[in-house]
mmCIF file of C-alpha atoms in Angstrom:
data_model
loop_
_atom_site.group_PDB
_atom_site.id
_atom_site.type_symbol
_atom_site.label_atom_id
_atom_site.label_comp_id
_atom_site.label_asym_id
_atom_site.label_seq_id
_atom_site.Cartn_x
_atom_site.Cartn_y
_atom_site.Cartn_z
ATOM 1 C CA MET A 1 -6.964 -12.839 -31.408
ATOM 2 C CA SER A 2 -10.219 -13.346 -29.504
ATOM 3 C CA LEU A 3 -11.034 -11.222 -26.824
ATOM 4 C CA GLN A 4 -13.569 -13.188 -24.900
ATOM 5 C CA TRP A 5 -11.266 -14.161 -22.072
ATOM 6 C CA MET A 6 -11.294 -10.848 -21.349
ATOM 7 C CA ALA A 7 -14.912 -10.462 -21.162
ATOM 8 C CA TRP A 8 -14.990 -7.107 -22.802
ATOM 9 C CA THR A 9 -18.201 -4.813 -22.654
ATOM 10 C CA MET A 10 -18.906 -1.302 -24.660
ATOM 11 C CA PRO A 11 -19.150 0.625 -21.546
ATOM 12 C CA THR A 12 -15.470 -0.507 -20.102
ATOM 13 C CA ALA A 13 -14.083 -0.225 -23.412
ATOM 14 C CA ILE A 14 -15.201 3.466 -23.870
ATOM 15 C CA PHE A 15 -13.910 4.121 -20.400
ATOM 16 C CA PHE A 16 -10.166 2.779 -20.932
ATOM 17 C CA GLY A 17 -10.212 4.384 -24.651
ATOM 18 C CA THR A 18 -10.858 7.457 -22.703
ATOM 19 C CA ILE A 19 -7.896 7.372 -20.516
ATOM 20 C CA ALA A 20 -5.770 6.019 -22.865
ATOM 21 C CA GLY A 21 -6.760 8.901 -25.544
ATOM 22 C CA LEU A 22 -6.332 11.026 -22.772
ATOM 23 C CA LEU A 23 -2.507 9.664 -21.752
ATOM 24 C CA ILE A 24 -1.685 10.040 -25.579
ATOM 25 C CA LEU A 25 -2.881 13.800 -25.666
ATOM 26 C CA PHE A 26 -0.735 14.630 -22.690
ATOM 27 C CA THR A 27 2.016 12.924 -24.104
ATOM 28 C CA ILE A 28 1.566 15.203 -27.387
ATOM 29 C CA LEU A 29 1.006 17.932 -25.041
ATOM 30 C CA ALA A 30 4.274 17.474 -23.332
ATOM 31 C CA ILE A 31 6.336 17.193 -26.368
ATOM 32 C CA ARG A 32 4.746 20.318 -28.276
ATOM 33 C CA PHE A 33 4.404 22.395 -25.372
ATOM 34 C CA PRO A 34 7.281 21.541 -22.467
ATOM 35 C CA GLU A 35 6.737 23.130 -19.272
ATOM 36 C CA THR A 36 8.518 23.569 -15.938
ATOM 37 C CA PRO A 37 6.403 21.988 -12.553
ATOM 38 C CA ARG A 38 4.457 24.710 -10.582
ATOM 39 C CA ARG A 39 3.298 24.846 -6.947
ATOM 40 C CA GLY A 40 -0.277 24.979 -6.047
ATOM 41 C CA VAL A 41 -2.475 25.270 -3.280
ATOM 42 C CA LEU A 42 -0.998 21.541 -2.378
ATOM 43 C CA THR A 43 2.615 23.059 -1.870
ATOM 44 C CA ILE A 44 3.803 20.223 -4.154
ATOM 45 C CA GLU A 45 5.308 20.234 -7.488
ATOM 46 C CA THR A 46 3.232 19.140 -10.121
ATOM 47 C CA THR A 47 3.133 18.985 -14.070
ATOM 48 C CA ARG A 48 0.172 18.317 -16.501
ATOM 49 C CA GLY A 49 0.728 14.723 -16.066
ATOM 50 C CA ASP A 50 0.656 15.098 -12.325
ATOM 51 C CA ARG A 51 -2.440 16.875 -12.420
ATOM 52 C CA LEU A 52 -4.107 14.638 -14.621
ATOM 53 C CA PHE A 53 -3.337 11.927 -12.282
ATOM 54 C CA ILE A 54 -4.719 13.697 -9.425
ATOM 55 C CA THR A 55 -7.789 14.317 -11.295
ATOM 56 C CA LEU A 56 -8.200 10.673 -12.541
ATOM 57 C CA LEU A 57 -7.801 9.323 -8.925
ATOM 58 C CA GLY A 58 -9.811 11.587 -7.266
ATOM 59 C CA SER A 59 -12.916 11.285 -9.597
ATOM 60 C CA ALA A 60 -12.648 7.545 -8.880
ATOM 61 C CA PHE A 61 -13.476 8.634 -5.340
ATOM 62 C CA ILE A 62 -15.806 10.720 -6.094
ATOM 63 C CA ASN A 63 -17.895 8.300 -8.292
ATOM 64 C CA ALA A 64 -17.669 5.849 -5.238
ATOM 65 C CA GLY A 65 -18.946 8.527 -2.802
ATOM 66 C CA TRP A 66 -21.712 9.392 -4.989
ATOM 67 C CA LEU A 67 -22.310 5.768 -5.692
ATOM 68 C CA ALA A 68 -22.433 4.693 -1.907
ATOM 69 C CA LEU A 69 -24.090 8.003 -0.458
ATOM 70 C CA SER A 70 -26.401 9.645 -2.887
ATOM 71 C CA GLY A 71 -28.678 7.438 -4.651
ATOM 72 C CA GLN A 72 -28.581 9.955 -7.254
ATOM 73 C CA PRO A 73 -27.994 9.211 -11.202
ATOM 74 C CA GLN A 74 -24.387 8.350 -11.550
ATOM 75 C CA TRP A 75 -23.838 11.124 -14.195
ATOM 76 C CA TRP A 76 -24.181 14.181 -11.931
ATOM 77 C CA ALA A 77 -21.023 12.509 -10.467
ATOM 78 C CA LEU A 78 -19.487 13.340 -13.704
ATOM 79 C CA GLY A 79 -20.243 16.402 -13.357
ATOM 80 C CA ILE A 80 -18.832 17.096 -9.950
ATOM 81 C CA CYS A 81 -15.925 15.654 -11.479
ATOM 82 C CA ALA A 82 -15.738 18.062 -14.172
ATOM 83 C CA LEU A 83 -15.763 21.122 -11.560
ATOM 84 C CA TYR A 84 -13.094 19.259 -9.664
ATOM 85 C CA ALA A 85 -10.764 18.275 -12.973
ATOM 86 C CA TYR A 86 -10.960 22.222 -13.324
ATOM 87 C CA ALA A 87 -10.206 23.184 -9.992
ATOM 88 C CA VAL A 88 -7.048 20.606 -9.894
ATOM 89 C CA PHE A 89 -5.896 22.055 -13.233
ATOM 90 C CA ARG A 90 -6.081 25.557 -12.077
ATOM 91 C CA TRP A 91 -4.991 25.730 -8.794
ATOM 92 C CA VAL A 92 -2.719 22.719 -7.773
ATOM 93 C CA MET B 1 18.898 26.038 -20.433
ATOM 94 C CA ASP B 2 21.538 24.438 -21.687
ATOM 95 C CA LYS B 3 20.279 20.591 -20.953
ATOM 96 C CA ILE B 4 19.316 18.724 -23.880
ATOM 97 C CA GLU B 5 16.232 16.630 -23.615
ATOM 98 C CA ASN B 6 16.265 13.558 -25.563
ATOM 99 C CA ASN B 7 12.943 11.747 -25.218
ATOM 100 C CA LYS B 8 14.402 8.909 -27.325
ATOM 101 C CA ALA B 9 15.510 7.195 -24.577
ATOM 102 C CA TRP B 10 12.168 6.191 -23.648
ATOM 103 C CA PHE B 11 12.164 3.794 -26.408
ATOM 104 C CA LEU B 12 14.332 1.693 -23.931
ATOM 105 C CA VAL B 13 11.806 1.440 -21.266
ATOM 106 C CA LEU B 14 9.439 -0.169 -23.799
ATOM 107 C CA PRO B 15 10.568 -3.786 -22.854
ATOM 108 C CA VAL B 16 9.393 -3.281 -19.470
ATOM 109 C CA LEU B 17 6.210 -1.682 -20.513
ATOM 110 C CA LEU B 18 5.233 -4.466 -22.631
ATOM 111 C CA LEU B 19 6.067 -7.006 -19.464
ATOM 112 C CA VAL B 20 4.193 -5.053 -17.209
ATOM 113 C CA ALA B 21 1.538 -4.829 -19.761
ATOM 114 C CA PHE B 22 1.324 -8.474 -19.449
ATOM 115 C CA SER B 23 1.710 -8.641 -15.846
ATOM 116 C CA ALA B 24 -0.436 -5.908 -14.609
ATOM 117 C CA VAL B 25 -2.362 -3.807 -16.994
ATOM 118 C CA ILE B 26 -4.003 -6.476 -19.276
ATOM 119 C CA PRO B 27 -5.176 -8.406 -15.957
ATOM 120 C CA LEU B 28 -6.437 -5.362 -14.242
ATOM 121 C CA MET B 29 -8.374 -4.103 -17.288
ATOM 122 C CA THR B 30 -9.969 -7.946 -16.954
ATOM 123 C CA VAL B 31 -10.589 -7.101 -13.335
ATOM 124 C CA VAL B 32 -12.356 -4.037 -14.408
ATOM 125 C CA ASN B 33 -14.686 -5.811 -17.349
ATOM 126 C CA TYR B 34 -15.591 -8.275 -14.570
ATOM 127 C CA SER B 35 -16.677 -5.816 -12.409
ATOM 128 C CA VAL B 36 -19.648 -4.697 -14.069
ATOM 129 C CA GLN B 37 -20.691 -7.909 -15.318
ATOM 130 C CA ASP B 38 -22.318 -11.272 -13.361
ATOM 131 C CA THR B 39 -20.934 -14.774 -14.236
ATOM 132 C CA PHE B 40 -21.831 -18.594 -13.486
ATOM 133 C CA GLY B 41 -18.762 -19.766 -15.211
ATOM 134 C CA ASN B 42 -18.030 -20.883 -18.980
ATOM 135 C CA ASN B 43 -16.941 -17.514 -19.768
ATOM 136 C CA VAL B 44 -20.431 -16.368 -19.979
ATOM 137 C CA PHE B 45 -21.484 -12.770 -19.012
ATOM 138 C CA PHE B 46 -24.552 -10.842 -17.747
ATOM 139 C CA TRP B 47 -24.336 -7.061 -17.901
ATOM 140 C CA GLU B 48 -25.024 -5.927 -14.328
ATOM 141 C CA GLY B 49 -23.749 -2.105 -14.421
ATOM 142 C CA LEU B 50 -22.614 -0.472 -11.303
ATOM 143 C CA GLY B 51 -24.709 -2.913 -9.033
ATOM 144 C CA TRP B 52 -21.444 -4.728 -7.472
ATOM 145 C CA PHE B 53 -19.653 -1.430 -6.765
ATOM 146 C CA LYS B 54 -22.910 -0.184 -5.091
ATOM 147 C CA GLU B 55 -23.202 -3.509 -3.092
ATOM 148 C CA VAL B 56 -19.535 -3.307 -1.880
ATOM 149 C CA LEU B 57 -19.416 0.237 -1.311
ATOM 150 C CA THR B 58 -22.507 -0.324 1.234
ATOM 151 C CA SER B 59 -21.702 -3.630 2.612
ATOM 152 C CA SER B 60 -21.194 -4.314 6.359
ATOM 153 C CA ARG B 61 -18.940 -7.170 5.637
ATOM 154 C CA VAL B 62 -16.356 -5.071 3.186
ATOM 155 C CA HIS B 63 -16.638 -1.899 6.036
ATOM 156 C CA GLY B 64 -15.576 -4.520 9.211
ATOM 157 C CA ALA B 65 -12.892 -6.071 6.889
ATOM 158 C CA LEU B 66 -11.670 -2.282 5.865
ATOM 159 C CA GLY B 67 -12.034 -0.969 9.650
ATOM 160 C CA ARG B 68 -9.892 -4.229 10.581
ATOM 161 C CA GLN B 69 -7.630 -3.829 8.131
ATOM 162 C CA LEU B 70 -7.078 0.101 9.222
ATOM 163 C CA ALA B 71 -6.686 -1.078 13.066
ATOM 164 C CA PHE B 72 -4.026 -4.019 12.171
ATOM 165 C CA SER B 73 -1.716 -1.727 10.133
ATOM 166 C CA ALA B 74 -2.215 1.139 12.727
ATOM 167 C CA ILE B 75 -1.548 -1.118 15.397
ATOM 168 C CA ILE B 76 1.409 -2.861 13.793
ATOM 169 C CA LEU B 77 3.383 0.707 12.667
ATOM 170 C CA ALA B 78 2.761 1.944 16.331
ATOM 171 C CA ILE B 79 4.519 -0.902 17.356
ATOM 172 C CA GLN B 80 7.289 -1.804 14.839
ATOM 173 C CA ILE B 81 7.992 1.326 14.123
ATOM 174 C CA PRO B 82 9.429 2.901 17.650
ATOM 175 C CA LEU B 83 10.688 -0.499 18.422
ATOM 176 C CA GLY B 84 12.817 -0.984 15.060
ATOM 177 C CA ILE B 85 14.343 2.613 16.016
ATOM 178 C CA ALA B 86 14.850 1.467 19.694
ATOM 179 C CA ILE B 87 16.947 -1.830 18.491
ATOM 180 C CA ALA B 88 18.856 0.286 15.644
ATOM 181 C CA LEU B 89 19.974 2.658 18.585
ATOM 182 C CA CYS B 90 20.931 -0.203 20.590
ATOM 183 C CA MET B 91 23.091 -2.337 17.911
ATOM 184 C CA PRO B 92 26.714 -1.695 18.042
ATOM 185 C CA LYS B 93 27.923 0.431 15.389
ATOM 186 C CA ARG B 94 31.093 -1.230 14.659
ATOM 187 C CA GLY B 95 32.950 -4.589 15.075
ATOM 188 C CA PHE B 96 31.907 -8.144 15.450
ATOM 189 C CA TRP B 97 28.821 -7.605 17.144
ATOM 190 C CA ALA B 98 27.699 -5.432 14.665
ATOM 191 C CA SER B 99 27.937 -8.167 12.274
ATOM 192 C CA VAL B 100 26.422 -10.766 14.643
ATOM 193 C CA CYS B 101 23.608 -8.408 15.542
ATOM 194 C CA LEU B 102 23.162 -7.745 11.476
ATOM 195 C CA VAL B 103 22.960 -11.270 10.438
ATOM 196 C CA LEU B 104 20.650 -12.402 13.601
ATOM 197 C CA MET B 105 17.969 -9.566 12.619
ATOM 198 C CA SER B 106 17.845 -10.566 8.841
ATOM 199 C CA LEU B 107 16.804 -14.026 10.006
ATOM 200 C CA PRO B 108 13.085 -13.729 10.499
ATOM 201 C CA LEU B 109 13.039 -11.637 7.125
ATOM 202 C CA LEU B 110 14.264 -14.910 5.319
ATOM 203 C CA ILE B 111 11.508 -17.276 6.320
ATOM 204 C CA PRO B 112 9.130 -17.551 4.102
ATOM 205 C CA TRP B 113 5.436 -16.486 5.155
ATOM 206 C CA ASN B 114 3.777 -19.656 5.468
ATOM 207 C CA VAL B 115 6.264 -20.946 7.479
ATOM 208 C CA VAL B 116 6.200 -18.268 9.796
ATOM 209 C CA GLY B 117 2.495 -18.678 9.899
ATOM 210 C CA THR B 118 3.425 -22.308 10.981
ATOM 211 C CA ILE B 119 5.549 -21.220 13.552
ATOM 212 C CA TRP B 120 3.460 -19.224 15.460
ATOM 213 C CA GLN B 121 0.543 -21.774 15.100
ATOM 214 C CA ILE B 122 2.305 -24.129 16.446
ATOM 215 C CA LEU B 123 3.747 -21.677 19.164
ATOM 216 C CA GLY B 124 0.690 -20.586 20.477
ATOM 217 C CA ARG B 125 -0.921 -24.156 20.760
ATOM 218 C CA THR B 126 -1.770 -25.073 24.237
ATOM 219 C CA ASP B 127 -0.897 -28.703 23.701
ATOM 220 C CA ILE B 128 2.264 -28.934 21.696
ATOM 221 C CA GLY B 129 3.232 -25.074 21.542
ATOM 222 C CA LEU B 130 5.752 -23.490 23.979
ATOM 223 C CA LEU B 131 3.761 -20.275 24.237
ATOM 224 C CA GLY B 132 0.229 -21.768 24.494
ATOM 225 C CA TYR B 133 1.436 -24.266 26.754
ATOM 226 C CA THR B 134 3.456 -21.754 29.138
ATOM 227 C CA LEU B 135 0.426 -19.307 29.196
ATOM 228 C CA ASP B 136 -1.814 -22.293 29.852
ATOM 229 C CA GLN B 137 0.430 -23.651 32.807
ATOM 230 C CA LEU B 138 0.437 -19.638 34.204
ATOM 231 C CA GLY B 139 -3.614 -20.112 34.457
ATOM 232 C CA ILE B 140 -4.122 -17.835 31.703
ATOM 233 C CA SER B 141 -6.878 -19.510 29.687
ATOM 234 C CA TRP B 142 -5.497 -18.919 26.485
ATOM 235 C CA ASN B 143 -6.928 -20.095 23.103
ATOM 236 C CA TYR B 144 -6.522 -17.997 20.026
ATOM 237 C CA ALA B 145 -8.955 -20.054 17.901
ATOM 238 C CA ARG B 146 -11.967 -19.192 19.958
ATOM 239 C CA ASN B 147 -10.895 -15.865 21.709
ATOM 240 C CA PRO B 148 -10.801 -13.074 19.092
ATOM 241 C CA VAL B 149 -8.539 -10.791 21.591
ATOM 242 C CA HIS B 150 -6.089 -13.872 21.326
ATOM 243 C CA ALA B 151 -6.108 -14.376 17.940
ATOM 244 C CA TRP B 152 -5.613 -10.572 17.323
ATOM 245 C CA ILE B 153 -2.833 -11.013 19.892
ATOM 246 C CA ILE B 154 -1.261 -14.117 18.097
ATOM 247 C CA VAL B 155 -1.464 -11.883 14.634
ATOM 248 C CA VAL B 156 -0.039 -8.836 15.624
ATOM 249 C CA VAL B 157 2.955 -10.358 17.915
ATOM 250 C CA MET B 158 3.818 -12.452 14.709
ATOM 251 C CA ASP B 159 3.804 -9.370 12.571
ATOM 252 C CA VAL B 160 6.199 -7.788 14.727
ATOM 253 C CA TRP B 161 8.482 -10.347 15.341
ATOM 254 C CA HIS B 162 8.343 -11.118 11.468
ATOM 255 C CA TRP B 163 9.278 -7.455 10.659
ATOM 256 C CA THR B 164 10.379 -5.023 12.885
ATOM 257 C CA SER B 165 14.155 -6.245 12.221
ATOM 258 C CA LEU B 166 13.165 -4.567 8.906
ATOM 259 C CA VAL B 167 12.490 -1.357 10.302
ATOM 260 C CA ALA B 168 15.531 -1.805 12.189
ATOM 261 C CA LEU B 169 17.964 -2.569 10.070
ATOM 262 C CA LEU B 170 16.488 0.533 7.738
ATOM 263 C CA ALA B 171 17.209 2.706 10.709
ATOM 264 C CA TYR B 172 20.170 1.472 11.234
ATOM 265 C CA ALA B 173 21.409 2.133 7.771
ATOM 266 C CA GLY B 174 20.119 5.744 8.349
ATOM 267 C CA LEU B 175 22.229 6.154 11.540
ATOM 268 C CA GLN B 176 25.533 4.696 10.196
ATOM 269 C CA SER B 177 25.221 7.769 7.273
ATOM 270 C CA ILE B 178 25.550 10.429 9.777
ATOM 271 C CA PRO B 179 28.788 12.023 9.546
ATOM 272 C CA GLN B 180 30.897 12.040 13.447
ATOM 273 C CA ALA B 181 30.980 15.771 13.105
ATOM 274 C CA TYR B 182 27.536 16.149 13.991
ATOM 275 C CA TYR B 183 27.911 14.040 17.324
ATOM 276 C CA GLN B 184 31.486 15.947 18.133
ATOM 277 C CA ALA B 185 29.672 19.576 17.480
ATOM 278 C CA ALA B 186 26.872 17.765 19.791
ATOM 279 C CA LYS B 187 29.018 17.018 22.330
ATOM 280 C CA ILE B 188 30.922 20.336 22.698
ATOM 281 C CA ASP B 189 27.568 21.872 23.054
ATOM 282 C CA GLN B 190 26.995 19.346 26.041
ATOM 283 C CA ALA B 191 23.523 18.260 23.979
ATOM 284 C CA SER B 192 21.857 15.891 26.219
ATOM 285 C CA ARG B 193 21.172 12.148 24.715
ATOM 286 C CA TRP B 194 17.344 12.774 24.050
ATOM 287 C CA LYS B 195 18.405 16.258 21.982
ATOM 288 C CA VAL B 196 20.859 14.411 20.321
ATOM 289 C CA PHE B 197 18.260 12.002 18.862
ATOM 290 C CA ARG B 198 15.574 14.202 18.693
ATOM 291 C CA TYR B 199 17.532 16.850 16.457
ATOM 292 C CA ILE B 200 20.485 14.847 14.959
ATOM 293 C CA GLU B 201 19.564 11.290 14.787
ATOM 294 C CA LEU B 202 15.530 11.527 13.508
ATOM 295 C CA PRO B 203 15.826 14.374 11.148
ATOM 296 C CA LYS B 204 18.701 12.214 9.398
ATOM 297 C CA MET B 205 16.778 9.278 9.680
ATOM 298 C CA GLN B 206 13.626 11.088 7.772
ATOM 299 C CA GLY B 207 14.074 9.577 4.428
ATOM 300 C CA VAL B 208 14.513 5.895 5.343
ATOM 301 C CA LEU B 209 12.027 6.022 7.925
ATOM 302 C CA LEU B 210 9.222 7.290 5.411
ATOM 303 C CA ILE B 211 10.295 4.282 3.165
ATOM 304 C CA ALA B 212 10.016 1.669 6.472
ATOM 305 C CA ILE B 213 6.449 3.162 7.000
ATOM 306 C CA LEU B 214 5.207 3.137 3.310
ATOM 307 C CA LEU B 215 6.683 -0.791 3.262
ATOM 308 C CA ARG B 216 5.564 -1.941 6.359
ATOM 309 C CA PHE B 217 1.885 -0.305 5.923
ATOM 310 C CA MET B 218 1.710 -1.756 2.132
ATOM 311 C CA ASP B 219 2.939 -4.993 3.390
ATOM 312 C CA SER B 220 0.530 -4.915 6.441
ATOM 313 C CA PHE B 221 -2.350 -3.764 4.369
ATOM 314 C CA MET B 222 -2.177 -6.499 1.746
ATOM 315 C CA ILE B 223 -1.235 -9.240 4.464
ATOM 316 C CA TYR B 224 -2.822 -12.571 3.483
ATOM 317 C CA THR B 225 -0.560 -15.580 4.331
ATOM 318 C CA GLU B 226 0.338 -15.223 8.175
ATOM 319 C CA PRO B 227 -3.240 -14.668 9.411
ATOM 320 C CA PHE B 228 -4.522 -17.341 6.886
ATOM 321 C CA VAL B 229 -2.102 -19.925 8.106
ATOM 322 C CA VAL B 230 -2.468 -19.122 12.144
ATOM 323 C CA THR B 231 -6.221 -18.353 12.296
ATOM 324 C CA GLY B 232 -7.701 -18.598 8.853
ATOM 325 C CA GLY B 233 -9.446 -15.273 9.229
ATOM 326 C CA GLY B 234 -11.266 -16.315 12.566
ATOM 327 C CA PRO B 235 -12.560 -16.639 14.977
ATOM 328 C CA GLY B 236 -15.823 -15.903 13.020
ATOM 329 C CA SER B 237 -14.123 -13.010 11.107
ATOM 330 C CA ALA B 238 -12.464 -11.099 13.651
ATOM 331 C CA THR B 239 -9.084 -11.536 11.515
ATOM 332 C CA SER B 240 -10.388 -11.615 8.138
ATOM 333 C CA PHE B 241 -8.157 -8.660 7.072
ATOM 334 C CA LEU B 242 -8.902 -7.418 3.374
ATOM 335 C CA SER B 243 -7.050 -9.546 1.545
ATOM 336 C CA ILE B 244 -8.651 -12.547 3.345
ATOM 337 C CA ASP B 245 -12.121 -11.562 2.626
ATOM 338 C CA LEU B 246 -11.272 -10.920 -0.811
ATOM 339 C CA VAL B 247 -10.332 -14.469 -1.416
ATOM 340 C CA LYS B 248 -13.110 -15.607 0.264
ATOM 341 C CA MET B 249 -15.277 -14.022 -1.704
ATOM 342 C CA ALA B 250 -13.485 -14.330 -4.781
ATOM 343 C CA LEU B 251 -12.505 -17.994 -4.715
ATOM 344 C CA GLY B 252 -14.882 -19.371 -1.607
ATOM 345 C CA GLN B 253 -17.830 -18.319 -3.174
ATOM 346 C CA PHE B 254 -17.049 -17.920 -6.715
ATOM 347 C CA ASP B 255 -18.678 -14.176 -6.676
ATOM 348 C CA LEU B 256 -16.048 -12.980 -9.176
ATOM 349 C CA GLY B 257 -18.291 -9.660 -9.866
ATOM 350 C CA PRO B 258 -18.369 -8.302 -6.295
ATOM 351 C CA ALA B 259 -14.910 -9.499 -5.714
ATOM 352 C CA ALA B 260 -13.679 -7.473 -8.866
ATOM 353 C CA ALA B 261 -15.732 -4.331 -7.510
ATOM 354 C CA PHE B 262 -13.975 -5.268 -4.002
ATOM 355 C CA SER B 263 -10.357 -5.316 -5.575
ATOM 356 C CA ILE B 264 -10.571 -2.038 -7.524
ATOM 357 C CA MET B 265 -11.819 -0.439 -4.378
ATOM 358 C CA TYR B 266 -9.127 -2.049 -2.472
ATOM 359 C CA PHE B 267 -6.695 -1.256 -5.513
ATOM 360 C CA LEU B 268 -7.381 2.510 -5.586
ATOM 361 C CA ILE B 269 -6.809 3.137 -1.275
ATOM 362 C CA ILE B 270 -3.558 1.515 -2.187
ATOM 363 C CA LEU B 271 -3.209 3.751 -5.044
ATOM 364 C CA LEU B 272 -4.218 6.847 -3.180
ATOM 365 C CA VAL B 273 -1.768 5.997 -0.183
ATOM 366 C CA SER B 274 1.301 5.483 -2.640
ATOM 367 C CA TRP B 275 1.099 8.387 -4.384
ATOM 368 C CA VAL B 276 0.537 10.449 -0.799
ATOM 369 C CA PHE B 277 3.801 8.726 0.154
ATOM 370 C CA TYR B 278 5.530 8.955 -3.046
ATOM 371 C CA THR B 279 4.772 12.765 -2.826
ATOM 372 C CA VAL B 280 5.813 13.376 0.465
ATOM 373 C CA MET B 281 9.081 11.628 0.168
ATOM 374 C CA THR B 282 10.015 13.449 -3.495
ATOM 375 C CA ASN B 283 9.278 16.442 -1.812
ATOM 376 C CA ILE B 284 11.472 15.985 1.380
ATOM 377 C CA ASP B 285 13.978 14.794 -1.264
ATOM 378 C CA LYS B 286 13.643 18.100 -2.950
ATOM 379 C CA ALA B 287 13.647 20.232 0.109
ATOM 380 C CA GLU B 288 17.334 18.445 1.108
ATOM 381 C CA GLY B 289 18.594 18.988 -2.442
ATOM 382 C CA LYS B 290 18.062 22.857 -2.114
#
């Protein structure tokens, strides 16, 4: 099957590969280590999957904000996202 | 923990997953691929990186469309939700007239969007439209094709006409589910009409009202057909909401790259808002379930 119609590039392939990998990883984690939802600073019940979703969605907005406002290399935004991800998994 | 989790049930979801993959996920991935490239057609692409995203995020045109879109959604929510509740409160609770009201209320919901647009497009015209002609005869120089304020008025009124019944029907369903005992208790306590509304009806309608707000927000945030038929996004770009602007960019100018970047930002906003609504709704359900 030709994938040309989807106009794939290596960076977007890596991007989707990472997300797919994360989803598979979290599925395996959910099966191997079942968990009960917990309440954090947002006072909503979250599971690991919810926290992953909050992390990914928030990271998208952090990257967009960085691109629009800072003018610095985009890699730095990834660093902020890593800190944000840590905070979400620790406290949310 | 006597409940046994059986994850094999997930296999039953597989057909739906495949369908969604072909109808939503793969097209969305293609949009992401487009957003980092430039094309002049013929399936030939050039790497562009994050350029389009930067362009879209700092474009005054997109900011304008987003501002108009948020204003439009805020205005129609501010009108439709209170109006819908008020109509639901006035509707008869049972009997012949209740059915008549329900049928009349659901009529606007059954009309296709482009037909609604055409109805209001004609209604607002000063030469053959009832509304436009009447306003003209009253001495008001009405012209929604030239005056941005008039264009906004007709688009907002059209949306209120089209969708307030949805809010009213949802609120009505919420009201019907309140047991009579609550009203009797309120009567014994000699509660005023306002207090009955504030402490019985409104809390009991909370769930359906949230659904109504979510549905109306999403629908108005993605509105395309009706303003496109009535004003075509004009005059100038006065009623160019996000979808109209996006289609102009993608199909009118064939700027696939910027349009793809624009779509992704649009999608992210909708995803965020939906998630917030979903979280609030499920938390209310859980709080009530306690």
